[in-house]
């Protein structure tokens, strides 16, 4: 199924997965085969409006099937849960080859696992990448990528309109390892250019900023990054591949919190790194030594060994293997199931969110509403250009009563749950200035698009009339 360098030979059908079981052949067991139609494909659009990015099958079909196939030993239709730490070696030769990365296969589940591999294939397929790595959380994916790309003395240039946890990671966690965080105005493309220098490890943006919901001009940021020889690293959590596939717009690497819409039911924390296979690491070999001449593997050049999935394999062998941030097999198994309905949920989230945004826009207790699908939204044009099939499930809203009214809205809704997550089937509400972004200075909050009055709504897939009635009751009481 795979060429000697581990890369797929030609495209698949977007459905077949690794057989994973029964067969003692390492190539079958490895689970890191990407011959599931992640590459190539004939483009085109499926009936639901989502573009087809691989193998010719529609996005919805691939949400259900990509990366998995019936178990060849038992006939089990659902991918088995491989709850194991380790995998027996045939002999010492095979063991040595696996440790030296000369052969591919599972050794220990902190590095790889067949259940995670199924999830990784599905994510690779949906994003249109060359390989993926499932991690314990979104933050673990960010940490793995940063470990591989940046060393002490380097810097990261990031849009300001990002998740508070990412802001804190870059400013306080990466900083402890000598990495300098340079935040720029998300929509000021000259500012990215000015901030990048020869020590810039990567440029970072979110497709839809949390919680500002700003969508930058992804292609423009990619051009700026590439002109300086730097990869563009995109957090696609709020869009998911159902709405946006950043690799189609110049991104080199994508990360996601699968905790949100990808899983969709709020039971499971997880994350992923996806490799676009596009960045020419070898041209910058000295700077990206973890990818090009890995010191932990006797100078092994991952670009020669793994081809267009060099980055994600470096993240596996140097990131999760050393940092311990692998996802648990059970969590991957759960997320695979959740992803089967991603395309359907995405439609309903977006439909409901647009209706709720329109209702809020007309309510006298509301000072302002931000939803990428509204013409009034500051980056509506970018959202129209980069998001397909809807504008997502998130709304930011400011009440006339300001900070206090925002906090009270969170306490007084009944259907909407007041909690930290987003992307659940259930409607969720939070007040970022007093919670998710509270550890940031007010100036940094403002730069991230967090105003004191902002309330973040993650609109669920309930009947929209019930969501509106819940909000309306609280807003009417506030007047
Ligand atoms: N990226 C965004 C946009 C998020 O909203 C979050 C979490 O809320 C993360 C990344 C981090 O993901 P996780 O909570 O899975 O670590």
Tab-separated table of C-alpha atoms and ligand atoms in Angstrom:
chain	number	residue	atom	x	y	z
A	1	UNK	CA	0.000	0.000	0.000
A	2	UNK	CA	2.851	2.361	0.631
A	3	UNK	CA	5.976	3.324	-1.196
A	4	UNK	CA	9.254	2.606	0.527
A	5	UNK	CA	9.400	6.088	1.973
A	6	UNK	CA	6.103	5.517	3.687
A	7	UNK	CA	4.176	7.766	1.345
A	8	UNK	CA	1.087	6.584	-0.436
A	9	UNK	CA	1.247	5.348	-3.956
A	10	UNK	CA	-1.494	7.252	-5.701
A	11	UNK	CA	-4.811	8.320	-4.279
A	12	UNK	CA	-7.272	6.087	-2.501
A	13	UNK	CA	-11.011	6.280	-2.553
A	14	UNK	CA	-11.332	8.428	0.513
A	15	UNK	CA	-12.924	5.620	2.426
A	16	UNK	CA	-10.652	2.672	2.966
A	17	UNK	CA	-8.749	2.581	6.170
A	18	UNK	CA	-5.901	0.612	7.497
A	19	UNK	CA	-6.842	-2.970	8.237
A	20	UNK	CA	-5.260	-2.724	11.665
A	21	UNK	CA	-5.504	-6.124	13.126
A	22	UNK	CA	-5.159	-9.756	12.486
A	23	UNK	CA	-2.301	-9.328	10.069
A	24	UNK	CA	1.162	-9.555	11.541
A	25	UNK	CA	2.639	-7.418	8.770
A	26	UNK	CA	3.992	-4.204	10.230
A	27	UNK	CA	2.976	-2.184	7.222
A	28	UNK	CA	-0.606	-3.244	7.812
A	29	UNK	CA	-0.414	-2.784	11.531
A	30	UNK	CA	1.417	0.513	11.578
A	31	UNK	CA	-1.686	2.569	11.238
A	32	UNK	CA	0.406	5.405	9.906
A	33	UNK	CA	-0.308	4.596	6.328
A	34	UNK	CA	-2.012	7.558	4.712
A	35	UNK	CA	-3.328	5.774	1.642
A	36	UNK	CA	-6.857	6.676	2.540
A	37	UNK	CA	-7.328	9.240	-0.110
A	38	UNK	CA	-5.804	12.095	1.815
A	39	UNK	CA	-4.061	13.256	-1.314
A	40	UNK	CA	-5.146	14.118	-4.746
A	41	UNK	CA	-8.765	13.663	-5.483
A	42	UNK	CA	-10.763	15.246	-8.178
A	43	UNK	CA	-12.111	18.248	-6.383
A	44	UNK	CA	-15.704	19.187	-7.068
A	45	UNK	CA	-18.506	19.760	-4.644
A	46	UNK	CA	-20.869	17.438	-2.868
A	47	UNK	CA	-24.594	18.106	-2.675
A	48	UNK	CA	-24.343	19.628	0.782
A	49	UNK	CA	-22.136	22.398	-0.531
A	50	UNK	CA	-18.926	21.164	1.131
A	51	UNK	CA	-16.112	20.855	-1.356
A	52	UNK	CA	-14.596	17.477	-1.932
A	53	UNK	CA	-10.879	17.604	-1.201
A	54	UNK	CA	-9.804	14.033	-1.747
A	55	UNK	CA	-10.694	10.821	-3.446
A	56	UNK	CA	-13.719	12.202	-5.225
A	57	UNK	CA	-16.192	11.430	-2.427
A	58	UNK	CA	-18.145	14.157	-0.735
A	59	UNK	CA	-17.145	15.706	2.556
A	60	UNK	CA	-20.062	14.108	4.413
A	61	UNK	CA	-19.175	10.645	3.143
A	62	UNK	CA	-15.611	11.106	4.294
A	63	UNK	CA	-16.726	12.332	7.746
A	64	UNK	CA	-18.387	8.939	8.136
A	65	UNK	CA	-15.854	6.668	6.440
A	66	UNK	CA	-12.402	8.168	5.916
A	67	UNK	CA	-9.600	6.369	7.679
A	68	UNK	CA	-11.550	3.307	8.748
A	69	UNK	CA	-12.768	0.024	7.280
A	70	UNK	CA	-14.392	-3.093	8.741
A	71	UNK	CA	-11.979	-5.056	10.920
A	72	UNK	CA	-10.592	-7.871	8.749
A	73	UNK	CA	-10.328	-10.365	11.611
A	74	UNK	CA	-13.690	-9.998	13.310
A	75	UNK	CA	-15.750	-8.112	10.771
A	76	UNK	CA	-16.436	-5.449	13.380
A	77	UNK	CA	-17.784	-2.451	11.493
A	78	UNK	CA	-16.709	0.160	14.039
A	79	UNK	CA	-12.952	0.670	14.395
A	80	UNK	CA	-11.703	-1.395	17.325
A	81	UNK	CA	-10.516	0.311	20.476
A	82	UNK	CA	-6.866	-0.738	20.855
A	83	UNK	CA	-6.480	-0.158	24.571
A	84	UNK	CA	-2.885	-1.365	24.771
A	85	UNK	CA	0.370	0.238	25.813
A	86	UNK	CA	2.686	-1.879	23.669
A	87	UNK	CA	3.037	-4.142	20.634
A	88	UNK	CA	5.056	-7.360	20.418
A	89	UNK	CA	8.127	-7.443	18.204
A	90	UNK	CA	8.624	-10.327	15.781
A	91	UNK	CA	12.356	-10.417	16.482
A	92	UNK	CA	15.254	-8.202	17.522
A	93	UNK	CA	15.859	-7.069	13.975
A	94	UNK	CA	12.353	-5.723	13.664
A	95	UNK	CA	12.592	-4.074	17.065
A	96	UNK	CA	15.850	-2.358	16.149
A	97	UNK	CA	14.442	-1.177	12.817
A	98	UNK	CA	11.394	0.301	14.513
A	99	UNK	CA	13.493	2.140	17.082
A	100	UNK	CA	15.780	3.481	14.371
A	101	UNK	CA	12.706	4.652	12.390
A	102	UNK	CA	13.821	2.454	9.521
A	103	UNK	CA	10.503	0.589	9.649
A	104	UNK	CA	7.064	1.926	10.503
A	105	UNK	CA	4.917	0.309	13.113
A	106	UNK	CA	3.557	0.645	16.591
A	107	UNK	CA	5.955	0.270	19.500
A	108	UNK	CA	4.359	2.035	22.436
A	109	UNK	CA	1.090	3.962	22.642
A	110	UNK	CA	2.753	7.171	23.811
A	111	UNK	CA	4.110	7.322	20.243
A	112	UNK	CA	1.391	5.737	18.125
A	113	UNK	CA	-1.643	3.486	18.416
A	114	UNK	CA	-3.937	1.975	15.760
A	115	UNK	CA	-7.080	3.670	17.130
A	116	UNK	CA	-5.352	7.035	17.099
A	117	UNK	CA	-4.082	6.238	13.616
A	118	UNK	CA	-7.661	5.870	12.370
A	119	UNK	CA	-8.488	9.305	13.761
A	120	UNK	CA	-5.290	10.702	12.262
A	121	UNK	CA	-6.199	9.338	8.825
A	122	UNK	CA	-9.671	10.832	9.021
A	123	UNK	CA	-8.331	14.239	10.029
A	124	UNK	CA	-5.689	14.086	7.301
A	125	UNK	CA	-8.369	13.316	4.762
A	126	UNK	CA	-10.824	16.000	5.860
A	127	UNK	CA	-8.171	18.711	6.067
A	128	UNK	CA	-6.537	17.611	2.801
A	129	UNK	CA	-3.121	17.163	4.404
A	130	UNK	CA	-0.384	14.550	4.208
A	131	UNK	CA	-0.423	13.264	7.786
A	132	UNK	CA	-1.735	13.993	11.263
A	133	UNK	CA	-0.859	13.489	14.902
A	134	UNK	CA	-3.577	13.139	17.539
A	135	UNK	CA	-2.703	14.746	20.857
A	136	UNK	CA	-4.180	14.756	24.348
A	137	UNK	CA	-5.632	18.234	23.848
A	138	UNK	CA	-5.439	21.155	21.481
A	139	UNK	CA	-2.812	22.724	23.721
A	140	UNK	CA	-0.675	19.578	23.505
A	141	UNK	CA	-0.722	19.935	19.697
A	142	UNK	CA	0.454	23.549	19.980
A	143	UNK	CA	3.196	22.500	22.386
A	144	UNK	CA	4.420	19.688	20.097
A	145	UNK	CA	4.568	22.003	17.106
A	146	UNK	CA	6.374	24.703	19.060
A	147	UNK	CA	8.902	22.188	20.398
A	148	UNK	CA	9.694	21.013	16.866
A	149	UNK	CA	9.847	24.445	15.236
A	150	UNK	CA	11.231	26.831	17.832
A	151	UNK	CA	14.301	26.865	20.069
A	152	UNK	CA	15.509	29.378	22.653
A	153	UNK	CA	16.268	32.659	20.889
A	154	UNK	CA	13.550	32.151	18.270
A	155	UNK	CA	10.267	34.022	18.102
A	156	UNK	CA	6.683	33.348	17.093
A	157	UNK	CA	4.608	35.963	15.273
A	158	UNK	CA	0.939	35.567	16.088
A	159	UNK	CA	-2.301	37.340	15.366
A	160	UNK	CA	-3.676	38.920	18.540
A	161	UNK	CA	-7.244	37.730	18.045
A	162	UNK	CA	-6.736	34.254	19.419
A	163	UNK	CA	-7.835	31.954	22.214
A	164	UNK	CA	-6.693	33.187	25.647
A	165	UNK	CA	-4.983	29.854	26.387
A	166	UNK	CA	-2.858	30.158	23.251
A	167	UNK	CA	-1.990	33.736	24.156
A	168	UNK	CA	-0.946	32.579	27.638
A	169	UNK	CA	1.034	29.634	26.221
A	170	UNK	CA	2.985	31.871	23.856
A	171	UNK	CA	3.532	34.712	26.314
A	172	UNK	CA	4.271	32.744	29.460
A	173	UNK	CA	5.006	29.070	28.688
A	174	UNK	CA	7.012	29.308	25.459
A	175	UNK	CA	8.654	32.392	26.971
A	176	UNK	CA	10.123	30.229	29.752
A	177	UNK	CA	11.919	28.282	27.041
A	178	UNK	CA	13.380	31.488	25.608
A	179	UNK	CA	10.863	31.901	22.788
A	180	UNK	CA	9.640	35.425	22.210
A	181	UNK	CA	5.930	35.962	21.430
A	182	UNK	CA	5.242	38.833	19.016
A	183	UNK	CA	1.548	39.656	18.807
A	184	UNK	CA	0.333	41.763	15.914
A	185	UNK	CA	-2.988	43.280	14.943
A	186	UNK	CA	-4.760	40.351	13.244
A	187	UNK	CA	-5.784	42.405	10.209
A	188	UNK	CA	-2.614	44.516	9.830
A	189	UNK	CA	-0.649	42.541	7.234
A	190	UNK	CA	2.248	45.009	7.295
A	191	UNK	CA	2.588	44.326	11.022
A	192	UNK	CA	3.216	40.622	10.382
A	193	UNK	CA	5.870	41.588	7.854
A	194	UNK	CA	7.535	43.993	10.292
A	195	UNK	CA	7.486	41.496	13.160
A	196	UNK	CA	9.031	38.589	11.219
A	197	UNK	CA	12.798	38.261	11.233
A	198	UNK	CA	15.334	35.499	10.610
A	199	UNK	CA	14.575	33.964	14.006
A	200	UNK	CA	10.832	33.645	13.417
A	201	UNK	CA	9.879	29.988	13.813
A	202	UNK	CA	6.287	30.276	12.591
A	203	UNK	CA	3.449	32.685	11.934
A	204	UNK	CA	0.206	31.845	13.710
A	205	UNK	CA	-3.429	32.769	13.075
A	206	UNK	CA	-6.893	31.388	13.791
A	207	UNK	CA	-9.340	30.930	10.886
A	208	UNK	CA	-12.090	32.389	13.096
A	209	UNK	CA	-10.647	34.143	16.147
A	210	UNK	CA	-11.790	33.176	19.635
A	211	UNK	CA	-13.754	35.131	20.736
A	212	UNK	CA	-13.507	38.109	18.362
A	213	UNK	CA	-14.675	35.911	15.412
A	214	UNK	CA	-12.308	37.824	13.146
A	215	UNK	CA	-11.161	35.983	10.002
A	216	UNK	CA	-7.900	37.314	8.606
A	217	UNK	CA	-7.023	37.202	4.921
A	218	UNK	CA	-5.338	33.811	5.188
A	219	UNK	CA	-3.740	33.944	1.745
A	220	UNK	CA	-2.228	37.317	2.427
A	221	UNK	CA	-0.710	36.192	5.728
A	222	UNK	CA	0.612	33.059	3.961
A	223	UNK	CA	2.278	35.224	1.315
A	224	UNK	CA	3.936	37.386	3.957
A	225	UNK	CA	5.165	34.337	5.904
A	226	UNK	CA	6.418	32.509	2.821
A	227	UNK	CA	8.242	35.561	1.487
A	228	UNK	CA	10.294	35.396	4.686
A	229	UNK	CA	10.765	31.608	4.512
A	230	UNK	CA	8.505	30.928	7.493
A	231	UNK	CA	5.623	28.403	7.737
A	232	UNK	CA	2.057	29.524	8.384
A	233	UNK	CA	0.521	27.611	11.292
A	234	UNK	CA	-3.265	27.875	11.537
A	235	UNK	CA	-5.617	27.053	14.393
A	236	UNK	CA	-8.706	25.780	12.556
A	237	UNK	CA	-10.695	24.919	15.697
A	238	UNK	CA	-13.594	27.345	15.185
A	239	UNK	CA	-14.038	26.574	11.479
A	240	UNK	CA	-13.121	22.858	11.355
A	241	UNK	CA	-12.475	21.382	7.914
A	242	UNK	CA	-16.240	21.423	7.357
A	243	UNK	CA	-16.065	25.202	6.845
A	244	UNK	CA	-12.455	25.879	5.927
A	245	UNK	CA	-9.461	23.895	4.793
A	246	UNK	CA	-6.527	26.239	5.408
A	247	UNK	CA	-4.150	24.189	3.221
A	248	UNK	CA	-6.185	25.339	0.219
A	249	UNK	CA	-5.272	28.904	1.175
A	250	UNK	CA	-1.542	28.674	1.774
A	251	UNK	CA	-1.309	27.307	5.312
A	252	UNK	CA	1.505	24.823	5.891
A	253	UNK	CA	0.421	23.350	9.215
A	254	UNK	CA	-2.935	23.168	10.959
A	255	UNK	CA	-3.826	22.488	14.575
A	256	UNK	CA	-7.200	21.879	16.099
A	257	UNK	CA	-8.824	21.304	19.403
A	258	UNK	CA	-10.924	18.230	18.622
A	259	UNK	CA	-12.632	18.888	21.954
A	260	UNK	CA	-15.028	21.265	20.183
A	261	UNK	CA	-17.045	20.689	16.974
A	262	UNK	CA	-14.953	17.802	15.667
A	263	UNK	CA	-16.135	15.657	18.558
A	264	UNK	CA	-19.261	17.696	19.049
A	265	UNK	CA	-20.769	16.458	22.288
A	266	UNK	CA	-18.550	17.876	24.996
A	267	UNK	CA	-17.380	14.549	26.425
A	268	UNK	CA	-13.782	14.356	25.248
A	269	UNK	CA	-10.732	16.600	25.326
A	270	UNK	CA	-8.369	16.113	22.383
A	271	UNK	CA	-6.284	17.825	19.755
A	272	UNK	CA	-4.484	17.294	16.490
A	273	UNK	CA	-1.665	18.571	14.319
A	274	UNK	CA	-2.070	18.185	10.570
A	275	UNK	CA	0.766	18.492	8.073
A	276	UNK	CA	0.030	20.171	4.757
A	277	UNK	CA	3.196	18.682	3.291
A	278	UNK	CA	3.958	21.961	1.535
A	279	UNK	CA	6.694	23.711	3.486
A	280	UNK	CA	10.190	23.287	2.009
A	281	UNK	CA	11.927	22.395	5.290
A	282	UNK	CA	15.085	21.243	3.527
A	283	UNK	CA	15.701	24.782	2.235
A	284	UNK	CA	15.942	25.942	5.841
A	285	UNK	CA	17.661	22.862	7.243
A	286	UNK	CA	19.738	24.626	9.854
A	287	UNK	CA	16.792	26.500	11.302
A	288	UNK	CA	14.458	23.484	11.379
A	289	UNK	CA	16.961	20.923	12.568
A	290	UNK	CA	14.315	18.793	14.306
A	291	UNK	CA	12.836	18.143	10.855
A	292	UNK	CA	15.996	18.099	8.776
A	293	UNK	CA	18.827	16.665	10.881
A	294	UNK	CA	17.295	15.419	14.072
A	295	UNK	CA	19.861	15.347	16.861
A	296	UNK	CA	17.809	12.830	18.868
A	297	UNK	CA	18.001	10.349	15.967
A	298	UNK	CA	21.666	10.700	15.048
A	299	UNK	CA	20.995	13.507	12.583
A	300	UNK	CA	18.212	11.660	10.716
A	301	UNK	CA	16.711	13.862	8.027
A	302	UNK	CA	12.944	13.436	8.397
A	303	UNK	CA	12.365	15.053	5.010
A	304	UNK	CA	14.316	12.229	3.371
A	305	UNK	CA	12.809	9.535	5.557
A	306	UNK	CA	9.159	10.651	5.627
A	307	UNK	CA	8.845	12.930	2.594
A	308	UNK	CA	5.878	15.284	2.754
A	309	UNK	CA	4.882	14.255	6.268
A	310	UNK	CA	8.309	15.047	7.730
A	311	UNK	CA	6.928	17.651	10.100
A	312	UNK	CA	4.167	15.559	11.599
A	313	UNK	CA	6.489	12.586	12.088
A	314	UNK	CA	9.021	14.869	13.787
A	315	UNK	CA	6.164	16.058	16.006
A	316	UNK	CA	5.357	12.428	16.827
A	317	UNK	CA	8.930	11.303	17.490
A	318	UNK	CA	10.094	14.466	19.231
A	319	UNK	CA	6.817	15.980	20.441
A	320	UNK	CA	4.431	13.438	21.932
A	321	UNK	CA	7.198	10.875	22.408
A	322	UNK	CA	9.202	13.249	24.631
A	323	UNK	CA	6.504	15.485	26.052
A	324	UNK	CA	3.981	12.706	26.716
A	325	UNK	CA	1.005	14.506	25.211
A	326	UNK	CA	-0.475	11.608	23.233
A	327	UNK	CA	-4.226	11.150	23.121
A	328	UNK	CA	-5.763	8.144	24.847
A	329	UNK	CA	-7.147	5.441	22.531
A	330	UNK	CA	-10.577	5.682	24.138
A	331	UNK	CA	-10.709	9.416	23.489
A	332	UNK	CA	-9.688	8.916	19.852
A	333	UNK	CA	-12.368	6.242	19.481
A	334	UNK	CA	-14.987	8.620	20.860
A	335	UNK	CA	-13.870	11.457	18.600
A	336	UNK	CA	-14.041	9.222	15.536
A	337	UNK	CA	-17.685	8.575	16.314
A	338	UNK	CA	-18.399	12.233	16.888
A	339	UNK	CA	-16.841	13.168	13.568
A	340	UNK	CA	-19.334	10.999	11.708
A	341	UNK	CA	-21.914	13.773	12.119
A	342	UNK	CA	-19.615	16.788	11.716
A	343	UNK	CA	-21.103	17.777	8.357
A	344	UNK	CA	-24.690	17.619	9.639
A	345	UNK	CA	-23.988	19.384	12.910
A	346	UNK	CA	-22.046	22.115	11.138
A	347	UNK	CA	-25.064	22.971	9.006
A	348	UNK	CA	-27.379	23.125	12.020
A	349	UNK	CA	-24.936	25.093	14.193
A	350	UNK	CA	-24.532	27.670	11.429
A	351	UNK	CA	-28.245	27.882	10.606
A	352	UNK	CA	-29.158	28.329	14.280
A	353	UNK	CA	-26.353	30.822	14.915
A	354	UNK	CA	-27.413	33.028	12.008
A	355	UNK	CA	-31.012	33.064	13.265
A	356	UNK	CA	-29.924	33.861	16.840
A	357	UNK	CA	-27.554	36.610	15.598
A	358	UNK	CA	-30.385	38.196	13.620
A	359	UNK	CA	-32.679	38.020	16.652
A	360	UNK	CA	-30.045	39.619	18.903
A	361	UNK	CA	-29.308	42.348	16.348
A	362	UNK	CA	-32.904	43.525	16.616
A	363	UNK	CA	-33.177	43.395	20.418
A	364	UNK	CA	-33.212	46.711	22.340
A	365	UNK	CA	-31.178	45.290	25.277
A	366	UNK	CA	-28.332	44.456	22.889
A	367	UNK	CA	-25.644	47.049	22.122
A	368	UNK	CA	-23.868	45.119	19.376
A	369	UNK	CA	-23.669	41.660	17.782
A	370	UNK	CA	-20.698	40.071	16.084
A	371	UNK	CA	-21.326	37.074	13.817
A	372	UNK	CA	-19.236	36.414	10.689
A	373	UNK	CA	-22.427	35.757	8.704
A	374	UNK	CA	-23.812	39.261	9.332
A	375	UNK	CA	-22.961	41.908	6.786
A	376	UNK	CA	-22.128	44.204	9.683
A	377	UNK	CA	-19.273	41.942	10.801
A	378	UNK	CA	-15.872	43.556	10.322
A	379	UNK	CA	-14.439	40.559	8.409
A	380	UNK	CA	-17.654	39.375	6.721
A	381	UNK	CA	-15.919	39.591	3.318
A	382	UNK	CA	-13.041	37.357	4.465
A	383	UNK	CA	-15.523	34.967	6.065
A	384	UNK	CA	-17.442	34.742	2.794
A	385	UNK	CA	-14.216	34.056	0.961
A	386	UNK	CA	-12.682	31.504	3.325
A	387	UNK	CA	-15.672	29.751	4.918
A	388	UNK	CA	-17.845	27.422	2.854
A	389	UNK	CA	-21.289	26.155	3.766
A	390	UNK	CA	-21.976	28.554	6.645
A	391	UNK	CA	-20.342	30.901	9.113
A	392	UNK	CA	-19.976	28.675	12.154
A	393	UNK	CA	-21.735	28.408	15.473
A	394	UNK	CA	-20.155	31.220	17.480
A	395	UNK	CA	-21.642	34.632	18.298
A	396	UNK	CA	-20.158	37.466	20.344
A	397	UNK	CA	-22.638	39.926	21.795
A	398	UNK	CA	-22.432	43.052	23.958
A	399	UNK	CA	-25.368	44.069	26.127
A	400	UNK	CA	-26.454	47.654	26.845
A	401	UNK	CA	-25.830	46.887	30.529
A	402	UNK	CA	-22.114	46.216	29.838
A	403	UNK	CA	-19.804	44.054	31.987
A	404	UNK	CA	-22.298	43.289	34.775
A	405	UNK	CA	-25.173	42.537	32.390
A	406	UNK	CA	-22.880	40.187	30.472
A	407	UNK	CA	-22.015	38.258	33.616
A	408	UNK	CA	-25.666	38.066	34.636
A	409	UNK	CA	-26.725	36.734	31.234
A	410	UNK	CA	-24.406	33.775	31.822
A	411	UNK	CA	-25.956	33.097	35.225
A	412	UNK	CA	-29.566	33.400	34.182
A	413	UNK	CA	-29.938	31.395	30.986
A	414	UNK	CA	-31.537	27.997	31.516
A	415	UNK	CA	-31.112	26.170	28.239
A	416	UNK	CA	-27.675	27.655	27.551
A	417	UNK	CA	-25.063	26.252	29.928
A	418	UNK	CA	-22.546	28.601	31.551
A	419	UNK	CA	-19.236	26.823	31.011
A	420	UNK	CA	-15.794	27.025	29.393
A	421	UNK	CA	-16.226	24.882	26.317
A	422	UNK	CA	-17.466	25.671	22.803
A	423	UNK	CA	-18.650	23.499	19.911
A	424	UNK	CA	-20.922	21.270	21.944
A	425	UNK	CA	-24.307	20.119	20.584
A	426	UNK	CA	-25.701	22.118	23.529
A	427	UNK	CA	-25.838	25.914	23.547
A	428	UNK	CA	-23.124	27.371	25.789
A	429	UNK	CA	-22.442	30.833	27.173
A	430	UNK	CA	-19.491	32.552	28.856
A	431	UNK	CA	-18.215	36.030	29.686
A	432	UNK	CA	-14.546	36.026	28.523
A	433	UNK	CA	-13.369	39.198	30.323
A	434	UNK	CA	-14.092	37.621	33.707
A	435	UNK	CA	-13.116	34.038	32.778
A	436	UNK	CA	-11.192	32.762	29.701
A	437	UNK	CA	-9.310	36.021	29.131
A	438	UNK	CA	-9.280	37.294	32.748
A	439	UNK	CA	-5.563	36.615	33.222
A	440	UNK	CA	-4.686	39.022	30.413
A	441	UNK	CA	-4.180	42.749	30.974
A	442	UNK	CA	-7.076	44.921	29.803
A	443	UNK	CA	-4.882	46.194	26.957
A	444	UNK	CA	-4.103	42.632	25.827
A	445	UNK	CA	-7.781	41.744	26.152
A	446	UNK	CA	-8.682	44.648	23.883
A	447	UNK	CA	-5.993	43.645	21.383
A	448	UNK	CA	-7.493	40.138	21.357
A	449	UNK	CA	-10.920	41.585	20.629
A	450	UNK	CA	-12.255	41.023	24.151
A	451	UNK	CA	-14.237	43.990	25.410
A	452	UNK	CA	-15.536	44.064	29.013
A	453	UNK	CA	-19.122	43.611	27.845
A	454	UNK	CA	-18.499	40.745	25.404
A	455	UNK	CA	-20.533	37.568	25.952
A	456	UNK	CA	-19.548	34.518	23.902
A	457	UNK	CA	-22.328	32.228	22.735
A	458	UNK	CA	-21.664	28.798	21.256
A	459	UNK	CA	-24.936	28.006	19.544
A	460	UNK	CA	-26.006	24.380	19.750
A	461	UNK	CA	-28.138	22.192	17.544
A	462	UNK	CA	-31.351	22.407	19.605
A	463	UNK	CA	-34.554	23.821	18.109
A	464	UNK	CA	-33.673	27.411	17.416
A	465	UNK	CA	-36.961	28.730	18.835
A	466	UNK	CA	-35.959	27.362	22.244
A	467	UNK	CA	-32.516	28.978	22.102
A	468	UNK	CA	-34.071	32.315	21.177
A	469	UNK	CA	-36.757	32.005	23.877
A	470	UNK	CA	-34.111	31.320	26.547
A	471	UNK	CA	-32.098	34.418	25.592
A	472	UNK	CA	-35.184	36.551	25.072
A	473	UNK	CA	-36.492	35.780	28.586
A	474	UNK	CA	-33.242	36.957	30.212
A	475	UNK	CA	-32.897	39.998	27.963
A	476	UNK	CA	-36.493	41.092	28.615
A	477	UNK	CA	-35.914	40.832	32.369
A	478	UNK	CA	-32.862	43.100	32.000
A	479	UNK	CA	-34.739	45.925	30.281
B	1	LIG	N1	-7.879	26.747	20.088
B	1	LIG	C1	-9.049	27.349	20.334
B	1	LIG	C2	-9.599	28.325	19.344
B	1	LIG	C3	-9.729	27.065	21.514
B	1	LIG	O1	-10.901	27.690	21.750
B	1	LIG	C4	-9.186	26.144	22.440
B	1	LIG	C5	-9.871	25.838	23.704
B	1	LIG	O2	-10.855	26.438	24.060
B	1	LIG	C6	-7.966	25.554	22.135
B	1	LIG	C7	-7.346	25.865	20.948
B	1	LIG	C8	-7.321	24.601	23.073
B	1	LIG	O3	-7.884	23.352	22.953
B	1	LIG	P1	-7.980	22.288	24.152
B	1	LIG	O4	-8.892	22.845	25.180
B	1	LIG	O5	-8.479	21.052	23.492
B	1	LIG	O6	-6.583	22.136	24.667
